[in-house]
XYZ file of C-alpha atoms in Angstrom:
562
model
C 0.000 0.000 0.000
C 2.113 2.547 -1.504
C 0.067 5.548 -0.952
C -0.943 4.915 2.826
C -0.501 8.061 4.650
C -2.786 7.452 7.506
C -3.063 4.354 9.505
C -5.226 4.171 12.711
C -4.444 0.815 14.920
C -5.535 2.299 18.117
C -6.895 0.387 21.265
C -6.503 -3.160 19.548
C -4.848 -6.320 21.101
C -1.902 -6.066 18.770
C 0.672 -8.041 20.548
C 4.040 -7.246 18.595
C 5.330 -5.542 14.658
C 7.002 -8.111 12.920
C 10.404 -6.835 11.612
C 10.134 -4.064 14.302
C 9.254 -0.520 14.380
C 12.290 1.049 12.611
C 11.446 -1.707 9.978
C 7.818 -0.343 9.636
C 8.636 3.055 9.757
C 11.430 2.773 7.331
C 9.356 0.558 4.550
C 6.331 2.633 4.901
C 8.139 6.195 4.460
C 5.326 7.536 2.916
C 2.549 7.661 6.252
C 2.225 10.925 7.833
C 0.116 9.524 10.845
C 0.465 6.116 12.420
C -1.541 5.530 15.405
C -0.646 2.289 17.852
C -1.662 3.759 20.945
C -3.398 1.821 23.734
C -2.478 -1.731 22.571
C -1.783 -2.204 25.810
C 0.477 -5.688 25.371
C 2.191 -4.780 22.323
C 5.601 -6.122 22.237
C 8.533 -6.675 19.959
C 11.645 -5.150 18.772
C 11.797 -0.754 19.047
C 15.567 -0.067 19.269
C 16.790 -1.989 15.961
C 17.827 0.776 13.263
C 16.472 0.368 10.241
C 15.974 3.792 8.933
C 18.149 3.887 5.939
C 16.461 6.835 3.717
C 17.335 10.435 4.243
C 13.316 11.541 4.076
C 10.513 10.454 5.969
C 7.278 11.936 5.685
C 5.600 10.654 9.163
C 4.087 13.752 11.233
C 2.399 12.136 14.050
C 3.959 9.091 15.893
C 1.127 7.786 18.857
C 2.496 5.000 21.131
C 1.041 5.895 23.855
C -0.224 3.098 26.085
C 1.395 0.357 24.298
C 4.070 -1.227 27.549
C 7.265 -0.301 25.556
C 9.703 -1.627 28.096
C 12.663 0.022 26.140
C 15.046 3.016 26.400
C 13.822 5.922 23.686
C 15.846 4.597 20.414
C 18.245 7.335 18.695
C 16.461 7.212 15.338
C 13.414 8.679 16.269
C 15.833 11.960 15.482
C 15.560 10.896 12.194
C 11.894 11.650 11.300
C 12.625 15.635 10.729
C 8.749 16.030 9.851
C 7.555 14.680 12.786
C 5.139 17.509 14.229
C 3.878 14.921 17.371
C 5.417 12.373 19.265
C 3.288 10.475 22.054
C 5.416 7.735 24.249
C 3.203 8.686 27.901
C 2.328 5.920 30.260
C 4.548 3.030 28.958
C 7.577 1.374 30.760
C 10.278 3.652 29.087
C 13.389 3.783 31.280
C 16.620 5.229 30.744
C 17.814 9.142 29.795
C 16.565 11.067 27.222
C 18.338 10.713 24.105
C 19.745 14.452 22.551
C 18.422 13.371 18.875
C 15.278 14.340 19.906
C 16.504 17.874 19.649
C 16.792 17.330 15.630
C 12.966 17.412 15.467
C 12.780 20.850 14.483
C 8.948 20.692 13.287
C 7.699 19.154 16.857
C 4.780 20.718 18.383
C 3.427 18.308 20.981
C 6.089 16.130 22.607
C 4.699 13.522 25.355
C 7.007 11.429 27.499
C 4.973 11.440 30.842
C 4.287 8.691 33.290
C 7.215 6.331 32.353
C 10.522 5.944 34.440
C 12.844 8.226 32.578
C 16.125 9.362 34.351
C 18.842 12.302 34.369
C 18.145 15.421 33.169
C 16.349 17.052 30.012
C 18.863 17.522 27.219
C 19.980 20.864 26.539
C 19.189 20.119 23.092
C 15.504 21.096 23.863
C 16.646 24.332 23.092
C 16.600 23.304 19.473
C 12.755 22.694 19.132
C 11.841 26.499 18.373
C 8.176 25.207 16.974
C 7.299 23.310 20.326
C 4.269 23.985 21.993
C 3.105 21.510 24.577
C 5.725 19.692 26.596
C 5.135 16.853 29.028
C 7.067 15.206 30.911
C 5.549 14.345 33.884
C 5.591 11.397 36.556
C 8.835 10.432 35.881
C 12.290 10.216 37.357
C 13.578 13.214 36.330
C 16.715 14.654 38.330
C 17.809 18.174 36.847
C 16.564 21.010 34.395
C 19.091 23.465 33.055
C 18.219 26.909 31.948
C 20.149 25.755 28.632
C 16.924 23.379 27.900
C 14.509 26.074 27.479
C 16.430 28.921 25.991
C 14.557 28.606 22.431
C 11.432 27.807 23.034
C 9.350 31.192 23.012
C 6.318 29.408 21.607
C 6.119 27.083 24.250
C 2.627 27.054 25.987
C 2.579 24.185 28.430
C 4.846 22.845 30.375
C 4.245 19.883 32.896
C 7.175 18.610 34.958
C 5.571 17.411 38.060
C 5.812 14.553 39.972
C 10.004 13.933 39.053
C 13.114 14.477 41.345
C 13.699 17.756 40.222
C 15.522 19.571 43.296
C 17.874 22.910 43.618
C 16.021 26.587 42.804
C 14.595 26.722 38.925
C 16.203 28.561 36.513
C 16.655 32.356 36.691
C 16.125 33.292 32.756
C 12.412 30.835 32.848
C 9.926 33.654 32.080
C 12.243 35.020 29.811
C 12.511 32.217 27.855
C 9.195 30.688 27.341
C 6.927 34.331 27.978
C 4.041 32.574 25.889
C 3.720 29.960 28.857
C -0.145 29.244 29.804
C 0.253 26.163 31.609
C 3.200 25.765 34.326
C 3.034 22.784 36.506
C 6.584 22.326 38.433
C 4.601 20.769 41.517
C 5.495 17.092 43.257
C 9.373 17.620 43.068
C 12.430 18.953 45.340
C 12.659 22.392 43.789
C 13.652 24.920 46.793
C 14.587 28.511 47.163
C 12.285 31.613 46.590
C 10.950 31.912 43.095
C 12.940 33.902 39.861
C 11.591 37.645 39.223
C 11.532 36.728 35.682
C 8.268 34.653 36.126
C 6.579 38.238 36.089
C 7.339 37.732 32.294
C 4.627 35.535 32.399
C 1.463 38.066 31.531
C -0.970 34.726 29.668
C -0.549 31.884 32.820
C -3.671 30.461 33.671
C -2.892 27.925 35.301
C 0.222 27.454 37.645
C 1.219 24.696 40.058
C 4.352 24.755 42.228
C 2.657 22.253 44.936
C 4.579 19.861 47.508
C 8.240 21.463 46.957
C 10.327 23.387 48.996
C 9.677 26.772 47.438
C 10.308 29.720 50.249
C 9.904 33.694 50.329
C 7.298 35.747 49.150
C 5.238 35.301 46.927
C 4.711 37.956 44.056
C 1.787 39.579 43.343
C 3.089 40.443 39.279
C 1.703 36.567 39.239
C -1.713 37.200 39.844
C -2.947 37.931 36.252
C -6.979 38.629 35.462
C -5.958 35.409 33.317
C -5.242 33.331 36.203
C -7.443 30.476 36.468
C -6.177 27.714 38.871
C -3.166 28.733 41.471
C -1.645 25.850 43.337
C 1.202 26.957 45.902
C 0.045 24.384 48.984
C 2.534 22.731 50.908
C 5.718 24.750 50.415
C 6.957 27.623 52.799
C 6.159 30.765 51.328
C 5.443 33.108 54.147
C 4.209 36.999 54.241
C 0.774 38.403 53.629
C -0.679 37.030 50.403
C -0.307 39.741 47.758
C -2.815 42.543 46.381
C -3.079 42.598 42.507
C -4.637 45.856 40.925
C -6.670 43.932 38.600
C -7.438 41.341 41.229
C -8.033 37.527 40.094
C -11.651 38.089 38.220
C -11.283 34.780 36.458
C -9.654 32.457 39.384
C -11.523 28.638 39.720
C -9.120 26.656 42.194
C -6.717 28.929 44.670
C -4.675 26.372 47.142
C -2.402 27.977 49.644
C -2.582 24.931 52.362
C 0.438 24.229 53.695
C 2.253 27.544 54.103
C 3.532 30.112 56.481
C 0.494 32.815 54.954
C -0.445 35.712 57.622
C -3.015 38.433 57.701
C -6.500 38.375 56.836
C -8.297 36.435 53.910
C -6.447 37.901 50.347
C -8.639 40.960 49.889
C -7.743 39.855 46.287
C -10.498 37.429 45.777
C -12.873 40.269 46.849
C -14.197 40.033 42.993
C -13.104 36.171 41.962
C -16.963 35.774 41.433
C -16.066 32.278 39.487
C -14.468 30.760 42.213
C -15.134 27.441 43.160
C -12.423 25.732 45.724
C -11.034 27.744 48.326
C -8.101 26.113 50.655
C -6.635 27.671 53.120
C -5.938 25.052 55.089
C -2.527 25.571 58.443
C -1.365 28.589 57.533
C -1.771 31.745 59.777
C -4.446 33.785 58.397
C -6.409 35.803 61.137
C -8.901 38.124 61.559
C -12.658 37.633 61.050
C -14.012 35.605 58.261
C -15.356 38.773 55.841
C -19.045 38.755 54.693
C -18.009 39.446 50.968
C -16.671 35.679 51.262
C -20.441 34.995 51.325
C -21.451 37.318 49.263
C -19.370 37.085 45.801
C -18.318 33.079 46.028
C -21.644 32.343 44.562
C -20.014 29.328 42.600
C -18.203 28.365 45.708
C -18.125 24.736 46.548
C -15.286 23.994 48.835
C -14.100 26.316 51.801
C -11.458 25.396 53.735
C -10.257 27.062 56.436
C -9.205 25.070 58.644
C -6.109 25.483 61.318
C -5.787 29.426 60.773
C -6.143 31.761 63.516
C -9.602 33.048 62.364
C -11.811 34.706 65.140
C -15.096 35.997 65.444
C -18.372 34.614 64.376
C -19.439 32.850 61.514
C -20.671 35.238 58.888
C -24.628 34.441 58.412
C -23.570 35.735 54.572
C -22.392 31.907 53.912
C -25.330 30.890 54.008
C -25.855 32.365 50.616
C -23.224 29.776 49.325
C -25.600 28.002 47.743
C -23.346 25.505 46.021
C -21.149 24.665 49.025
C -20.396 20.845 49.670
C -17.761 20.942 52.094
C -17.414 23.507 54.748
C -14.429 23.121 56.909
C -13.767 26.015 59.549
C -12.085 23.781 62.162
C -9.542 24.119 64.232
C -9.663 28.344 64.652
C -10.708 30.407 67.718
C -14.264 30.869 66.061
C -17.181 31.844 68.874
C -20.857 32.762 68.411
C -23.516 30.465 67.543
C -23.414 28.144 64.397
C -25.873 30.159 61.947
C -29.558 28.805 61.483
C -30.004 29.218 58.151
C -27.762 26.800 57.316
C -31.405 25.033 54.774
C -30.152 27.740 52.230
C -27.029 25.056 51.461
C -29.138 23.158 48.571
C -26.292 20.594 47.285
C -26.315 19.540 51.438
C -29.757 18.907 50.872
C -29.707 17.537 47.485
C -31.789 19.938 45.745
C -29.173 20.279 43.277
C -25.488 19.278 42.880
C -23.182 21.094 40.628
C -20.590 18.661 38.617
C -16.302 20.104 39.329
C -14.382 21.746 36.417
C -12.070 18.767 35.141
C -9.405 21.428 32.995
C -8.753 18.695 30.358
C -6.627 19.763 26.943
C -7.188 18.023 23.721
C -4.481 16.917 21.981
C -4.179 14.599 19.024
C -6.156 11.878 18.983
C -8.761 12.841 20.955
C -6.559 12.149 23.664
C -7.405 14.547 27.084
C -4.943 14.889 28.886
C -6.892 15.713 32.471
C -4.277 17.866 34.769
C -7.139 17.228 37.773
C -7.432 13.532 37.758
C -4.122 13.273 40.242
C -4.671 16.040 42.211
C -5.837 15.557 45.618
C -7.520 17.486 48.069
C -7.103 16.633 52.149
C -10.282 15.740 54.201
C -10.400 15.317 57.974
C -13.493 12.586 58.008
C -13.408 9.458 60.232
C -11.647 10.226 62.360
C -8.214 10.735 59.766
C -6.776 12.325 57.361
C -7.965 10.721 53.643
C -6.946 11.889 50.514
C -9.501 12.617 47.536
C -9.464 12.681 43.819
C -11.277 15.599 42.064
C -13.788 13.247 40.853
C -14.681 11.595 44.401
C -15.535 14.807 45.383
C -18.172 15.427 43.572
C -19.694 12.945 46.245
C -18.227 14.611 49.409
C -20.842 16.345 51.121
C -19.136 17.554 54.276
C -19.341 19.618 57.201
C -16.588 20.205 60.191
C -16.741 23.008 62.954
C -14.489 21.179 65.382
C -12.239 22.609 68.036
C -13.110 25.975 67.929
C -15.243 28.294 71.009
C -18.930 27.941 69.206
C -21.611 28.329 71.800
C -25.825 27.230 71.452
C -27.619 24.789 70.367
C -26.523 22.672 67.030
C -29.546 24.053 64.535
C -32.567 21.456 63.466
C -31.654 22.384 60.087
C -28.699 19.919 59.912
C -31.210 17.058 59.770
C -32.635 18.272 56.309
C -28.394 17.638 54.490
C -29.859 14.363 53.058
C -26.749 14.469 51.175
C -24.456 14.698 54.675
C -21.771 12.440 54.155
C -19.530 13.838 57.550
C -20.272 16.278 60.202
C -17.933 16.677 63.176
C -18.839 19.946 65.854
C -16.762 18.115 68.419
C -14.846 20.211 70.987
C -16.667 23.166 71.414
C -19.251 24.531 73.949
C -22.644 23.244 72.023
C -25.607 22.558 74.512
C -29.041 21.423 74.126
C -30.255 18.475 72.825
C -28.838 16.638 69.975
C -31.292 17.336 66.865
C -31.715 14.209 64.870
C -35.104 12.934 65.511
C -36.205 11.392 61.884
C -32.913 9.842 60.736
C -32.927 11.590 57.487
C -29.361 12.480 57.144
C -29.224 8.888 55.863
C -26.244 9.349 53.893
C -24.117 9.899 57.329
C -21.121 8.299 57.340
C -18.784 10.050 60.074
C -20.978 11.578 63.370
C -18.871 13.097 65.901
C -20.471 15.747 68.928
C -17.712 14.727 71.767
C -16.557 17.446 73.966
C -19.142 19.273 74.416
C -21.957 19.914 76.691
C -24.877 18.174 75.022
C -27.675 17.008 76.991
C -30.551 14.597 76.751
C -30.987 11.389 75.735
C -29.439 9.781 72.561
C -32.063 9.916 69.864
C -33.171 6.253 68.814
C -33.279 7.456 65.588
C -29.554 7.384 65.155
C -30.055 3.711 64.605
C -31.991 4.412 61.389
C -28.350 5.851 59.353
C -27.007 2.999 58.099
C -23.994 3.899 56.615
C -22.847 5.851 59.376
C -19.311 4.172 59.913
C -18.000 6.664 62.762
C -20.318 7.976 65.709
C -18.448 10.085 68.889
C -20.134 11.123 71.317
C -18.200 11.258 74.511
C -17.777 13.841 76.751
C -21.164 15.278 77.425
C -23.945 15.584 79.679
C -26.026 12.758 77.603
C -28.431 11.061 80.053
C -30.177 8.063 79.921
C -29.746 4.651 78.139
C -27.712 3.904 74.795
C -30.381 2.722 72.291
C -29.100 -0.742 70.694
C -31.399 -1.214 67.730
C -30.785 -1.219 64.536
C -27.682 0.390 63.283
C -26.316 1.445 66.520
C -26.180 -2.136 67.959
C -22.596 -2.240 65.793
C -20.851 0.493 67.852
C -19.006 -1.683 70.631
C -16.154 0.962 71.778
C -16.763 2.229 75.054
C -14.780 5.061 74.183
C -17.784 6.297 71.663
C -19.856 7.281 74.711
C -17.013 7.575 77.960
C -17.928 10.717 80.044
C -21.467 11.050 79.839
C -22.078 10.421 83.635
C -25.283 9.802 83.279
C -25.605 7.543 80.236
C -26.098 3.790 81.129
C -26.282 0.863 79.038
C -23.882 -1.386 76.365
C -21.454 -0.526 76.039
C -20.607 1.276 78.951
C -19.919 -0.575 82.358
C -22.909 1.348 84.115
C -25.880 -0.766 84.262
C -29.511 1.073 83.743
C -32.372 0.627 86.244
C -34.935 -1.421 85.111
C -38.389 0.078 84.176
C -38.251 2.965 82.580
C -35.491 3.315 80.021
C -34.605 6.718 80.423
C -34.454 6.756 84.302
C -30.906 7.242 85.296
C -28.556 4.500 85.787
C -27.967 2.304 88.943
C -26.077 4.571 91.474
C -22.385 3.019 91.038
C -19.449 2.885 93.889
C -18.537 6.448 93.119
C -22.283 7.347 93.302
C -22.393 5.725 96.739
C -19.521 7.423 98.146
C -21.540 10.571 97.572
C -24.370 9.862 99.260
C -23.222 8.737 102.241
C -21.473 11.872 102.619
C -24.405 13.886 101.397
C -25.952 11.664 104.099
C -22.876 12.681 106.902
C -23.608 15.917 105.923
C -27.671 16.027 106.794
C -26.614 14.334 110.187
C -24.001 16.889 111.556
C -26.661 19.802 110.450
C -29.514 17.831 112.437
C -26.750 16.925 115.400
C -25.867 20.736 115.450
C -29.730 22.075 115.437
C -30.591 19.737 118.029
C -27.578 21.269 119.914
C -28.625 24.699 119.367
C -32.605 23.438 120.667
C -30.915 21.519 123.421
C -29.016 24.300 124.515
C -32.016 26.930 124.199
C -34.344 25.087 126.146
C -31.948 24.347 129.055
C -31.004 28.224 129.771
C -35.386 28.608 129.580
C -35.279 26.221 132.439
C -33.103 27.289 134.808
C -34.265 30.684 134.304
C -38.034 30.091 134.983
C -36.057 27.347 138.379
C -34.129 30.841 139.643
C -37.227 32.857 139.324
């Protein structure tokens, strides 16, 4: 087939090429696209050279997903027209050779999630028409500002998840100022970051997550056109800049992690579009500002947790409409939790709202989805669980713990039908607990403890099903623990310890028998304090009886001497 330019093998069961891929390539000069990818055994020979003409007209070059378990092979420098080259998520191992800096017509270039090693050649530098580069999830040790100093059409660059480590590269915004898409997160890169990624004017998306990064950070980053900002878990420190033009078009901002100060970044005054908020141990302070309430109308995720945020909660988040997870624990928060907390309608599955997935298109039909590794922290069950983007479009999730919150926990919270988690332990809530239908029967993760709840447990607690975790130690709950149902599975003493007068399995304090919510059998400890409530009675009538005695006697020998 002599005039074959395009041949489309994609997600077969192709198990090898006979004669090789050099072979093919080399007797078949005349494709421009050949498409193998996801043929997910496909074996045989890749490093044999058998490219013996001087001209090749192949453009695009897809083996993506096809377990090459191989080094990169030299000739692939050969094929000067090639415009795409996909090798991502095979078993590739080994450097990067320098002859793929002859390809002076790439555009896309894809080596990511393989096991490649050393650093990228210098010869990068060469591929002036390049315009997507990706290289992550690999084993990648060093980047030298020699590898970039050509490429001023480059929009995307992905480097995450390698061994990258010492600061990045002074000249980077000077060398690639068409950048849009900068992700440098999951590596060992330290020290503050270059001035010259002010160059920078069309980022929308940058993440420098989980590295070592320190310093300020500048605000000549925060461009209208910035639409996802990941800097958690590094050690910038300061106040979070102002930008004049503010962040109109921000989606995701992530600052966990960090040494932040001040109040919340008056820069998001206006970010009407936003939709995750995390602001998780750093040490912002101050109230919580009603704006926050009032503009995040898209807003699904707040977290705030372990700041140094004071005050009361705004009743202006209420108007978050869209909110799934609300997590303002671990603050110095006081006041009363609001009570119009019904206005939440994804809580009570009125609607739900499906994330952003940023995915770009490349050949093939091929999206490559920057969200489907990224992770966001929730506190639920008692740990610390990490989350995909996706499995959080199922998190419904509230968590008020260890803050100063004072009241009653509002009846609304039994109309979240979607609850998944709700923790209010360790603060000063009192009153009864409020769930008297069991229709939070999502519930997974229950916990009240520390607290000064009263009242009996509600029996129908043993209606939610799939609740998993349930605390409730360390209040003033009276009466017996209700076994039926659900509840009959929670066999930890330590789910109900300090509730002096709760009785009942599994708890070592028997209940009296008749009615079920009489208080429990007086125990030793019980006894000890009647008998000297009993002591006491008995000096006061000893002492009276003296005083009567005493009285009556002087009477007497008055009226005898008279």
């Amino acid at each position: 087939m002599t005039s074959l330019k395009f041949l489309y093998l994609s997600e077969n069961k192709f198990t090898t090429i006979h004669g090789g891929l050099s072979s093919f390539i080399g007797n078949n000069c005349g494709l421009k696209v050949f498409d193998l990818s996801s043929n997910y055994d496909l074996g045989g020979s890749y490093e044999n050279d058998s490219m013996n003409r001087n001209r090749y007209d192949l453009q695009v070059l897809n083996l993506g997903l096809t377990s090459l378990r191989t080094k990169i092979p030299d000739w692939l420098g050969r094929l000067k027209n090639l415009q795409s080259l996909y090798l991502y998520n095979n078993h590739i191992f080994g450097s990067i050779p320098a002859s793929l800096g002859n390809l002076s017509n790439l555009e896309y270039l894809d080596l990511s999630n393989n096991a490649l090693t050393g650093a990228i050649p210098t010869s990068f530098g060469r591929l002036l028409n390049l315009r997507r580069l990706y290289l992550s999830y690999n084993r990648m040790e060093e980047v030298r500002k020699e590898c970039f100093i050509q490429l001023r059409n480059l929009e995307v660059l992905d480097i995450s998840a390698n061994l990258l480590k010492g600061p990045l590269p002074t000249n980077l915004g000077n060398q690639m100022p068409n950048l849009t898409w900068l992700f440098l997160n999951d590596n060992l890169i330290n020290d503050s970051l270059p001035p010259s990624l002010c160059q920078l004017k069309n980022l929308n998306n940058l993440d420098l997550s989980n590295n070592r990064l320190s310093g300020m950070f500048q605000g000549c980053l925060l461009t209208p056109n910035l639409i996802i900002l990941d800097l958690s878990s590094n050690n910038f420190s300061g106040i979070f800049p102002y930008s004049r033009g503010n962040l109109p078009n921000i989606e995701q901002l992530y600052l966990r992690n960090n040494n932040f100060e001040g109040s919340m970044p008056i820069v998001l005054k206006n970010s009407k579009y936003l939709e995750i908020l995390d602001l998780e141990g750093n040490k912002f302070s101050g109230n919580i500002p009603t704006w926050a309430g009032d503009n995040f109308g898209n807003l699904q995720f707040l977290r705030l947790r372990g700041n140094l945020f004071n005050g009361s909660i705004p009743l202006s988040l209420c108007n978050l409409t869209n909110l799934q997870i609300l997590d303002l624990a671990h603050n110095q928060l006081d006041g009363n939790i609001p009570p119009s907390l019904s206005k939440f309608d994804v809580m009570t599955r009125k609607k739900r709202k499906e994330l952003p997935v940023l995915c770009e298109n490349n050949y093939g039909n091929r999206g490559i989805c920057f969200d489907d590794k990224k992770n966001i922290i929730q506190s639920i069950k008692s740990r610390d669980s990490n989350y995909s983007m996706q499995q959080l479009i199922l998190m419904v999730h509230i968590d008020l713990s260890k803050n100063y919150l004072v009241g009653s926990i509002p009846s609304e919270i039994t109309m979240f039908k979607g609850l998944i988690g709700l923790n209010l332990s360790h603060n000063n809530l009192t009153g009864p607990i409020p769930i008297e239908r069991g229709e939070i029967e999502l519930l997974e993760s229950l916990d009240l403890s520390f607290n000064q709840l009263s009242g009996p447990i509600p029996r129908s607690i043993s209606k939610l099903s799939s609740l998993g975790v349930l605390e409730l130690s360390h209040n003033n709950l009276s009466g017996d623990i209700p076994r039926e149902g659900h509840l009959s599975t929670f066999n930890e003493a330590s789910s109900f310890d300090g509730n002096i007068y709760l009785c009942g399995d599994p708890l070592l304090t028997k209940c009296a028998i008749g009615n079920p919510l009489d208080s429990p059998f007086i125990n030793s400890d019980n006894l000890d304090q009647e008998e000297d409530k009993g002591e006491k009675w008995l000096l006061y009538i000893m002492i009276m009886l003296g005083y009567a005695i005493g009285f009556w006697t002087i009477i007497i020998l008055k009226l005898k001497k008279s």
